[in-house]
PDB file of C-alpha atoms and ligand atoms in Angstrom:
ATOM      1  CA  MET S  33      27.871  80.368 -43.420  1.00  0.00           C
ATOM      2  CA  ALA S  34      30.587  83.229 -43.871  1.00  0.00           C
ATOM      3  CA  ASP S  35      33.531  80.970 -43.405  1.00  0.00           C
ATOM      4  CA  ILE S  36      32.302  77.777 -43.902  1.00  0.00           C
ATOM      5  CA  LYS S  37      35.273  75.727 -45.855  1.00  0.00           C
ATOM      6  CA  LYS S  38      35.070  76.418 -49.751  1.00  0.00           C
ATOM      7  CA  ALA S  39      36.788  73.489 -51.545  1.00  0.00           C
ATOM      8  CA  GLU S  40      37.464  72.712 -55.112  1.00  0.00           C
ATOM      9  CA  PHE S  41      39.044  68.839 -54.771  1.00  0.00           C
ATOM     10  CA  ALA S  42      38.027  65.767 -52.279  1.00  0.00           C
ATOM     11  CA  ILE S  43      40.747  62.671 -52.514  1.00  0.00           C
ATOM     12  CA  VAL S  44      38.575  59.633 -51.958  1.00  0.00           C
ATOM     13  CA  ARG S  45      39.518  56.074 -52.030  1.00  0.00           C
ATOM     14  CA  ASN S  46      36.822  53.304 -52.779  1.00  0.00           C
ATOM     15  CA  ILE S  47      36.087  50.713 -50.103  1.00  0.00           C
ATOM     16  CA  PRO S  48      37.731  47.256 -50.698  1.00  0.00           C
ATOM     17  CA  ASN S  49      36.261  43.959 -50.535  1.00  0.00           C
ATOM     18  CA  SER S  50      38.459  43.147 -47.515  1.00  0.00           C
ATOM     19  CA  PHE S  51      36.760  46.014 -45.631  1.00  0.00           C
ATOM     20  CA  GLN S  52      35.859  43.499 -42.977  1.00  0.00           C
ATOM     21  CA  GLN S  53      39.654  42.916 -41.847  1.00  0.00           C
ATOM     22  CA  CYS S  54      39.849  46.595 -41.286  1.00  0.00           C
ATOM     23  CA  ILE S  55      41.436  47.753 -37.824  1.00  0.00           C
ATOM     24  CA  THR S  56      38.808  48.199 -35.405  1.00  0.00           C
ATOM     25  CA  GLY S  57      38.568  48.647 -31.479  1.00  0.00           C
ATOM     26  CA  PHE S  58      36.235  51.638 -30.955  1.00  0.00           C
ATOM     27  CA  SER S  59      32.941  51.000 -32.120  1.00  0.00           C
ATOM     28  CA  GLY S  60      31.911  47.474 -30.567  1.00  0.00           C
ATOM     29  CA  LYS S  61      29.649  47.072 -33.491  1.00  0.00           C
ATOM     30  CA  PHE S  62      29.740  43.951 -35.947  1.00  0.00           C
ATOM     31  CA  PRO S  63      29.864  42.549 -38.860  1.00  0.00           C
ATOM     32  CA  ILE S  64      30.433  45.167 -41.327  1.00  0.00           C
ATOM     33  CA  ASP S  65      27.972  44.809 -44.397  1.00  0.00           C
ATOM     34  CA  VAL S  66      30.615  45.412 -47.070  1.00  0.00           C
ATOM     35  CA  THR S  67      28.149  45.962 -49.993  1.00  0.00           C
ATOM     36  CA  LEU S  68      26.330  48.267 -47.860  1.00  0.00           C
ATOM     37  CA  ALA S  69      29.358  50.167 -46.991  1.00  0.00           C
ATOM     38  CA  GLN S  70      30.221  50.496 -50.669  1.00  0.00           C
ATOM     39  CA  GLN S  71      27.276  51.901 -51.391  1.00  0.00           C
ATOM     40  CA  GLN S  72      27.385  54.852 -48.302  1.00  0.00           C
ATOM     41  CA  HIS S  73      30.829  55.550 -49.742  1.00  0.00           C
ATOM     42  CA  GLU S  74      29.391  56.127 -53.105  1.00  0.00           C
ATOM     43  CA  HIS S  75      26.505  58.172 -51.799  1.00  0.00           C
ATOM     44  CA  TYR S  76      29.109  60.087 -49.851  1.00  0.00           C
ATOM     45  CA  CYS S  77      30.997  60.839 -53.161  1.00  0.00           C
ATOM     46  CA  HIS S  78      28.180  61.619 -55.125  1.00  0.00           C
ATOM     47  CA  THR S  79      27.273  63.953 -52.292  1.00  0.00           C
ATOM     48  CA  LEU S  80      30.510  65.807 -52.553  1.00  0.00           C
ATOM     49  CA  VAL S  81      29.941  66.083 -56.005  1.00  0.00           C
ATOM     50  CA  ASP S  82      26.512  67.757 -55.715  1.00  0.00           C
ATOM     51  CA  LEU S  83      28.484  70.415 -53.200  1.00  0.00           C
ATOM     52  CA  GLY S  84      30.488  71.334 -56.443  1.00  0.00           C
ATOM     53  CA  LEU S  85      33.578  69.014 -55.573  1.00  0.00           C
ATOM     54  CA  LYS S  86      35.944  67.814 -58.282  1.00  0.00           C
ATOM     55  CA  LEU S  87      36.724  64.122 -57.307  1.00  0.00           C
ATOM     56  CA  VAL S  88      40.250  62.513 -57.413  1.00  0.00           C
ATOM     57  CA  ARG S  89      39.465  58.880 -57.029  1.00  0.00           C
ATOM     58  CA  ILE S  90      41.758  56.000 -55.989  1.00  0.00           C
ATOM     59  CA  GLU S  91      41.171  52.614 -56.515  1.00  0.00           C
ATOM     60  CA  ALA S  92      40.378  50.446 -53.550  1.00  0.00           C
ATOM     61  CA  ASP S  93      43.545  47.928 -53.050  1.00  0.00           C
ATOM     62  CA  ASP S  94      41.928  44.557 -51.173  1.00  0.00           C
ATOM     63  CA  TYR S  95      45.601  44.315 -49.267  1.00  0.00           C
ATOM     64  CA  LEU S  96      44.733  47.436 -47.649  1.00  0.00           C
ATOM     65  CA  PRO S  97      41.348  47.159 -45.917  1.00  0.00           C
ATOM     66  CA  ASP S  98      41.506  50.422 -44.281  1.00  0.00           C
ATOM     67  CA  CYS S  99      42.666  52.538 -47.442  1.00  0.00           C
ATOM     68  CA  CYS S 100      39.016  54.072 -47.806  1.00  0.00           C
ATOM     69  CA  PHE S 101      39.996  56.338 -44.980  1.00  0.00           C
ATOM     70  CA  THR S 102      42.134  58.757 -47.098  1.00  0.00           C
ATOM     71  CA  GLU S 103      42.146  61.517 -44.668  1.00  0.00           C
ATOM     72  CA  ASP S 104      44.832  60.004 -42.576  1.00  0.00           C
ATOM     73  CA  THR S 105      47.339  60.027 -45.046  1.00  0.00           C
ATOM     74  CA  ALA S 106      47.777  63.587 -45.835  1.00  0.00           C
ATOM     75  CA  ILE S 107      47.718  66.923 -44.334  1.00  0.00           C
ATOM     76  CA  VAL S 108      47.355  69.765 -46.795  1.00  0.00           C
ATOM     77  CA  THR S 109      47.716  73.282 -45.958  1.00  0.00           C
ATOM     78  CA  ASP S 110      47.928  75.998 -48.758  1.00  0.00           C
ATOM     79  CA  GLY S 111      50.361  74.884 -51.261  1.00  0.00           C
ATOM     80  CA  LEU S 112      51.675  72.064 -49.116  1.00  0.00           C
ATOM     81  CA  GLY S 113      50.502  68.345 -49.470  1.00  0.00           C
ATOM     82  CA  ILE S 114      52.162  66.499 -46.142  1.00  0.00           C
ATOM     83  CA  ILE S 115      52.331  62.955 -46.701  1.00  0.00           C
ATOM     84  CA  SER S 116      51.449  61.510 -43.111  1.00  0.00           C
ATOM     85  CA  PHE S 117      53.039  58.532 -41.624  1.00  0.00           C
ATOM     86  CA  PRO S 118      50.268  56.355 -39.858  1.00  0.00           C
ATOM     87  CA  GLY S 119      50.659  55.138 -36.567  1.00  0.00           C
ATOM     88  CA  THR S 120      49.965  51.281 -37.474  1.00  0.00           C
ATOM     89  CA  GLU S 121      51.859  49.091 -39.433  1.00  0.00           C
ATOM     90  CA  SER S 122      49.016  47.710 -41.809  1.00  0.00           C
ATOM     91  CA  ARG S 123      48.274  51.285 -43.174  1.00  0.00           C
ATOM     92  CA  HIS S 124      52.108  52.386 -43.872  1.00  0.00           C
ATOM     93  CA  ALA S 125      51.177  51.363 -47.768  1.00  0.00           C
ATOM     94  CA  GLU S 126      48.263  53.635 -48.169  1.00  0.00           C
ATOM     95  CA  ILE S 127      50.517  56.844 -48.249  1.00  0.00           C
ATOM     96  CA  ILE S 128      51.831  55.707 -51.503  1.00  0.00           C
ATOM     97  CA  GLU S 129      48.783  56.113 -53.720  1.00  0.00           C
ATOM     98  CA  MET S 130      48.119  59.390 -51.972  1.00  0.00           C
ATOM     99  CA  GLU S 131      51.479  60.873 -52.900  1.00  0.00           C
ATOM    100  CA  LYS S 132      50.707  59.830 -56.423  1.00  0.00           C
ATOM    101  CA  ALA S 133      47.081  61.765 -56.324  1.00  0.00           C
ATOM    102  CA  LEU S 134      48.460  64.631 -54.213  1.00  0.00           C
ATOM    103  CA  THR S 135      51.391  65.429 -56.080  1.00  0.00           C
ATOM    104  CA  THR S 136      49.523  67.169 -59.170  1.00  0.00           C
ATOM    105  CA  TYR S 137      48.234  69.839 -56.759  1.00  0.00           C
ATOM    106  CA  LYS S 138      50.733  70.512 -53.910  1.00  0.00           C
ATOM    107  CA  LYS S 139      54.368  70.520 -52.937  1.00  0.00           C
ATOM    108  CA  ILE S 140      54.810  67.280 -51.251  1.00  0.00           C
ATOM    109  CA  GLN S 141      56.482  66.775 -47.694  1.00  0.00           C
ATOM    110  CA  HIS S 142      56.966  63.490 -45.873  1.00  0.00           C
ATOM    111  CA  ILE S 143      56.871  62.834 -42.312  1.00  0.00           C
ATOM    112  CA  ALA S 144      59.758  60.413 -41.168  1.00  0.00           C
ATOM    113  CA  ALA S 145      59.836  57.905 -38.662  1.00  0.00           C
ATOM    114  CA  PRO S 146      60.020  57.833 -35.708  1.00  0.00           C
ATOM    115  CA  ALA S 147      57.139  60.183 -36.302  1.00  0.00           C
ATOM    116  CA  THR S 148      53.858  58.908 -36.705  1.00  0.00           C
ATOM    117  CA  ILE S 149      50.684  61.405 -37.664  1.00  0.00           C
ATOM    118  CA  GLU S 150      47.608  60.322 -39.110  1.00  0.00           C
ATOM    119  CA  GLY S 151      45.254  63.179 -40.525  1.00  0.00           C
ATOM    120  CA  GLY S 152      42.418  62.433 -38.517  1.00  0.00           C
ATOM    121  CA  ASP S 153      44.256  63.726 -35.646  1.00  0.00           C
ATOM    122  CA  VAL S 154      44.820  67.326 -37.264  1.00  0.00           C
ATOM    123  CA  LEU S 155      41.843  69.914 -36.926  1.00  0.00           C
ATOM    124  CA  LYS S 156      42.314  73.147 -39.259  1.00  0.00           C
ATOM    125  CA  ILE S 157      40.750  76.038 -37.960  1.00  0.00           C
ATOM    126  CA  GLY S 158      41.818  79.031 -39.899  1.00  0.00           C
ATOM    127  CA  LYS S 159      45.430  79.450 -39.225  1.00  0.00           C
ATOM    128  CA  LYS S 160      45.513  77.246 -36.279  1.00  0.00           C
ATOM    129  CA  LEU S 161      46.436  73.289 -36.550  1.00  0.00           C
ATOM    130  CA  PHE S 162      45.033  71.591 -33.258  1.00  0.00           C
ATOM    131  CA  ILE S 163      46.921  68.070 -33.530  1.00  0.00           C
ATOM    132  CA  GLY S 164      45.930  65.021 -31.446  1.00  0.00           C
ATOM    133  CA  HIS S 165      48.644  63.543 -29.415  1.00  0.00           C
ATOM    134  CA  SER S 166      46.843  59.995 -29.747  1.00  0.00           C
ATOM    135  CA  ALA S 167      47.783  56.320 -30.214  1.00  0.00           C
ATOM    136  CA  ARG S 168      48.562  57.102 -33.602  1.00  0.00           C
ATOM    137  CA  THR S 169      50.169  60.424 -33.722  1.00  0.00           C
ATOM    138  CA  ASN S 170      53.347  61.237 -31.584  1.00  0.00           C
ATOM    139  CA  GLU S 171      55.121  64.219 -30.364  1.00  0.00           C
ATOM    140  CA  GLU S 172      57.893  63.777 -32.950  1.00  0.00           C
ATOM    141  CA  GLY S 173      55.016  63.737 -35.505  1.00  0.00           C
ATOM    142  CA  ILE S 174      53.419  66.958 -34.170  1.00  0.00           C
ATOM    143  CA  LYS S 175      56.802  68.478 -34.085  1.00  0.00           C
ATOM    144  CA  GLN S 176      57.711  67.310 -37.876  1.00  0.00           C
ATOM    145  CA  VAL S 177      54.355  69.026 -38.965  1.00  0.00           C
ATOM    146  CA  ALA S 178      55.000  72.108 -36.978  1.00  0.00           C
ATOM    147  CA  GLY S 179      58.368  72.489 -38.392  1.00  0.00           C
ATOM    148  CA  LEU S 180      57.030  72.464 -42.197  1.00  0.00           C
ATOM    149  CA  VAL S 181      53.776  74.744 -41.541  1.00  0.00           C
ATOM    150  CA  ASN S 182      54.909  77.148 -38.939  1.00  0.00           C
ATOM    151  CA  GLU S 183      57.021  79.237 -41.837  1.00  0.00           C
ATOM    152  CA  LEU S 184      53.498  79.593 -43.445  1.00  0.00           C
ATOM    153  CA  GLY S 185      52.030  81.200 -40.637  1.00  0.00           C
ATOM    154  CA  TYR S 186      50.241  78.257 -38.774  1.00  0.00           C
ATOM    155  CA  GLU S 187      50.390  77.953 -35.143  1.00  0.00           C
ATOM    156  CA  VAL S 188      50.297  73.995 -33.857  1.00  0.00           C
ATOM    157  CA  ILE S 189      48.685  73.240 -30.940  1.00  0.00           C
ATOM    158  CA  PRO S 190      49.181  69.928 -29.226  1.00  0.00           C
ATOM    159  CA  VAL S 191      46.051  68.058 -27.809  1.00  0.00           C
ATOM    160  CA  LYS S 192      46.369  65.285 -25.664  1.00  0.00           C
ATOM    161  CA  ILE S 193      43.362  62.989 -26.132  1.00  0.00           C
ATOM    162  CA  HIS S 194      42.159  59.752 -24.468  1.00  0.00           C
ATOM    163  CA  ASN S 195      39.592  57.207 -25.241  1.00  0.00           C
ATOM    164  CA  THR S 196      39.094  57.724 -28.736  1.00  0.00           C
ATOM    165  CA  LEU S 197      40.859  57.320 -31.917  1.00  0.00           C
ATOM    166  CA  HIS S 198      41.335  60.583 -33.411  1.00  0.00           C
ATOM    167  CA  LEU S 199      41.096  64.263 -31.952  1.00  0.00           C
ATOM    168  CA  LYS S 200      38.584  64.833 -34.996  1.00  0.00           C
ATOM    169  CA  THR S 201      36.721  61.492 -34.161  1.00  0.00           C
ATOM    170  CA  VAL S 202      35.271  63.675 -31.358  1.00  0.00           C
ATOM    171  CA  CYS S 203      35.691  67.186 -32.389  1.00  0.00           C
ATOM    172  CA  THR S 204      35.346  68.995 -35.670  1.00  0.00           C
ATOM    173  CA  TYR S 205      34.448  72.480 -36.953  1.00  0.00           C
ATOM    174  CA  LEU S 206      31.309  73.679 -38.299  1.00  0.00           C
ATOM    175  CA  GLY S 207      32.410  77.187 -39.490  1.00  0.00           C
ATOM    176  CA  ASN S 208      31.666  80.714 -37.909  1.00  0.00           C
ATOM    177  CA  ASN S 209      33.905  80.249 -34.720  1.00  0.00           C
ATOM    178  CA  CYS S 210      32.197  77.214 -33.739  1.00  0.00           C
ATOM    179  CA  ILE S 211      33.257  73.636 -32.832  1.00  0.00           C
ATOM    180  CA  ILE S 212      31.101  70.535 -31.851  1.00  0.00           C
ATOM    181  CA  TYR S 213      32.645  67.911 -29.587  1.00  0.00           C
ATOM    182  CA  ALA S 214      31.963  65.105 -27.417  1.00  0.00           C
ATOM    183  CA  ASP S 215      32.794  65.784 -23.802  1.00  0.00           C
ATOM    184  CA  GLY S 216      35.440  63.598 -21.630  1.00  0.00           C
ATOM    185  CA  HIS S 217      38.378  63.165 -24.248  1.00  0.00           C
ATOM    186  CA  PHE S 218      40.641  66.086 -24.189  1.00  0.00           C
ATOM    187  CA  ASP S 219      41.105  69.683 -22.114  1.00  0.00           C
ATOM    188  CA  GLU S 220      38.410  71.542 -23.359  1.00  0.00           C
ATOM    189  CA  ASN S 221      40.147  74.716 -22.282  1.00  0.00           C
ATOM    190  CA  ILE S 222      42.029  74.423 -25.046  1.00  0.00           C
ATOM    191  CA  PHE S 223      39.063  75.631 -27.250  1.00  0.00           C
ATOM    192  CA  SER S 224      38.218  78.397 -25.130  1.00  0.00           C
ATOM    193  CA  GLU S 225      37.726  80.902 -27.782  1.00  0.00           C
ATOM    194  CA  TYR S 226      35.142  79.288 -29.884  1.00  0.00           C
ATOM    195  CA  ASP S 227      31.373  78.826 -29.553  1.00  0.00           C
ATOM    196  CA  LYS S 228      30.736  75.211 -28.592  1.00  0.00           C
ATOM    197  CA  ILE S 229      28.314  72.871 -29.613  1.00  0.00           C
ATOM    198  CA  ILE S 230      28.655  69.828 -26.993  1.00  0.00           C
ATOM    199  CA  VAL S 231      26.957  66.638 -28.198  1.00  0.00           C
ATOM    200  CA  PRO S 232      24.906  64.241 -26.146  1.00  0.00           C
ATOM    201  CA  VAL S 233      26.623  61.514 -24.302  1.00  0.00           C
ATOM    202  CA  THR S 234      24.384  58.958 -26.450  1.00  0.00           C
ATOM    203  CA  GLU S 235      25.124  60.772 -29.946  1.00  0.00           C
ATOM    204  CA  SER S 236      29.082  61.118 -29.437  1.00  0.00           C
ATOM    205  CA  TYR S 237      29.435  59.341 -33.002  1.00  0.00           C
ATOM    206  CA  CYS S 238      27.643  62.738 -34.284  1.00  0.00           C
ATOM    207  CA  ALA S 239      30.764  64.989 -33.190  1.00  0.00           C
ATOM    208  CA  ASN S 240      32.370  64.229 -36.537  1.00  0.00           C
ATOM    209  CA  THR S 241      31.060  66.519 -39.073  1.00  0.00           C
ATOM    210  CA  LEU S 242      32.157  67.583 -42.522  1.00  0.00           C
ATOM    211  CA  ALA S 243      31.399  71.540 -43.090  1.00  0.00           C
ATOM    212  CA  VAL S 244      32.095  72.129 -46.848  1.00  0.00           C
ATOM    213  CA  ASN S 245      30.898  74.661 -49.106  1.00  0.00           C
ATOM    214  CA  GLY S 246      27.849  75.824 -47.539  1.00  0.00           C
ATOM    215  CA  LYS S 247      26.593  72.726 -45.918  1.00  0.00           C
ATOM    216  CA  VAL S 248      27.160  70.673 -42.812  1.00  0.00           C
ATOM    217  CA  LEU S 249      27.383  66.905 -43.442  1.00  0.00           C
ATOM    218  CA  ILE S 250      26.225  64.835 -40.559  1.00  0.00           C
ATOM    219  CA  PRO S 251      25.890  61.272 -39.739  1.00  0.00           C
ATOM    220  CA  LYS S 252      21.973  59.731 -39.952  1.00  0.00           C
ATOM    221  CA  GLY S 253      20.420  58.909 -36.739  1.00  0.00           C
ATOM    222  CA  PHE S 254      21.420  61.329 -34.342  1.00  0.00           C
ATOM    223  CA  PRO S 255      18.275  64.025 -33.983  1.00  0.00           C
ATOM    224  CA  LEU S 256      19.466  65.885 -30.836  1.00  0.00           C
ATOM    225  CA  THR S 257      22.706  66.750 -32.300  1.00  0.00           C
ATOM    226  CA  ARG S 258      20.840  67.827 -35.518  1.00  0.00           C
ATOM    227  CA  SER S 259      18.781  69.818 -33.693  1.00  0.00           C
ATOM    228  CA  LEU S 260      21.761  71.531 -31.908  1.00  0.00           C
ATOM    229  CA  ILE S 261      23.477  72.223 -35.286  1.00  0.00           C
ATOM    230  CA  GLY S 262      20.249  73.336 -37.090  1.00  0.00           C
ATOM    231  CA  ASN S 263      19.420  75.717 -34.191  1.00  0.00           C
ATOM    232  CA  LYS S 264      22.727  77.606 -34.705  1.00  0.00           C
ATOM    233  CA  GLY S 265      21.637  78.556 -38.724  1.00  0.00           C
ATOM    234  CA  TYR S 266      23.927  75.656 -40.662  1.00  0.00           C
ATOM    235  CA  SER S 267      22.364  73.836 -43.405  1.00  0.00           C
ATOM    236  CA  ILE S 268      22.834  70.175 -42.827  1.00  0.00           C
ATOM    237  CA  ILE S 269      22.998  66.853 -45.133  1.00  0.00           C
ATOM    238  CA  GLU S 270      22.784  63.470 -43.130  1.00  0.00           C
ATOM    239  CA  LEU S 271      24.084  60.446 -44.906  1.00  0.00           C
ATOM    240  CA  ASP S 272      23.635  57.153 -43.682  1.00  0.00           C
ATOM    241  CA  MET S 273      27.289  56.128 -42.267  1.00  0.00           C
ATOM    242  CA  SER S 274      26.270  52.795 -40.423  1.00  0.00           C
ATOM    243  CA  GLU S 275      28.788  50.643 -41.789  1.00  0.00           C
ATOM    244  CA  ILE S 276      31.534  53.293 -41.684  1.00  0.00           C
ATOM    245  CA  GLU S 277      31.117  54.009 -38.407  1.00  0.00           C
ATOM    246  CA  LYS S 278      31.901  49.936 -37.565  1.00  0.00           C
ATOM    247  CA  ALA S 279      35.343  50.313 -38.959  1.00  0.00           C
ATOM    248  CA  ASP S 280      35.594  53.247 -36.384  1.00  0.00           C
ATOM    249  CA  GLY S 281      35.658  55.855 -39.384  1.00  0.00           C
ATOM    250  CA  ALA S 282      33.565  58.711 -39.773  1.00  0.00           C
ATOM    251  CA  LEU S 283      32.485  61.423 -42.264  1.00  0.00           C
ATOM    252  CA  THR S 284      35.624  63.757 -42.474  1.00  0.00           C
ATOM    253  CA  CYS S 285      38.094  60.228 -42.605  1.00  0.00           C
ATOM    254  CA  LEU S 286      36.582  59.400 -45.997  1.00  0.00           C
ATOM    255  CA  SER S 287      38.186  62.376 -47.990  1.00  0.00           C
ATOM    256  CA  VAL S 288      41.174  64.761 -48.227  1.00  0.00           C
ATOM    257  CA  ILE S 289      39.460  67.995 -49.320  1.00  0.00           C
ATOM    258  CA  PHE S 290      41.164  71.023 -50.421  1.00  0.00           C
TER     259      PHE S 290
HETATM  260  C1  LIG E 307      41.633  52.467 -38.452  1.00  0.00           C
HETATM  261  O1  LIG E 307      41.600  51.989 -37.283  1.00  0.00           O
HETATM  262  O2  LIG E 307      42.509  53.277 -38.436  1.00  0.00           O
HETATM  263  C2  LIG E 307      40.236  52.656 -39.449  1.00  0.00           C
HETATM  264  N1  LIG E 307      39.830  51.315 -39.041  1.00  0.00           N
HETATM  265  C3  LIG E 307      39.849  53.887 -39.131  1.00  0.00           C
HETATM  266  C4  LIG E 307      40.253  55.282 -39.394  1.00  0.00           C
HETATM  267  C5  LIG E 307      39.278  56.185 -39.136  1.00  0.00           C
HETATM  268  N2  LIG E 307      39.759  57.336 -39.705  1.00  0.00           N
HETATM  269  C6  LIG E 307      39.929  58.605 -38.985  1.00  0.00           C
HETATM  270  O3  LIG E 307      39.083  58.896 -38.022  1.00  0.00           O
HETATM  271  N3  LIG E 307      40.502  59.754 -39.709  1.00  0.00           N
END
């Protein structure tokens, strides 16, 4: 696939032993098997390595049950590493280690209160940043990011979302001008210029895919969506995400890729 993301690094953070205390609200699936979650995370990391990525690994912190969801703590564009300001207090301290990890590679900028923003709301497609206006990301957060990236030639498009955690929980980019999404969470006219795959209602978790270095990673167990993606010519890798899903997390949430 021509424009599928070519990336060199992935910042990941191990799953803490306190993972059962993570924030949940959407999945409705319990309890989490922490050992299995850690195995699934390891498999995810190995898959990224197999795809040619160098892992930047941050150790888990048991005081931060959601710390494995590194995506939420930074937004990376070109040479810039924007340290986010999570919309929930229990996740604020996660940004400390992310800044330490990212500072080797990027010029660091910060988002400041009263802004809140989580990377899971930021969908980058070429020079556009679609940013979910969600329970975690407020208007001020979107404005501050726009202030930092506009001068790099990026256009920021706010997307009001509902009944979901983040924009990318329900919408991701596959490459080749094609997005995949679950219906009913935002005004889809915003994405009128793209080809679309709409995931079947029973498989909405599979709207979160990770397209990187020639492959599309999808969660295991969503055969209808797998066919829809495969029929468009994408090369797919399935990963078991059962325990990550219980924590309202998905494939993109587990890394910051650049
Ligand atoms: C949370 O509610 O913050 C975590 N349990 C899940 C975060 C998932 N992150 C993401 O979608 N980018």
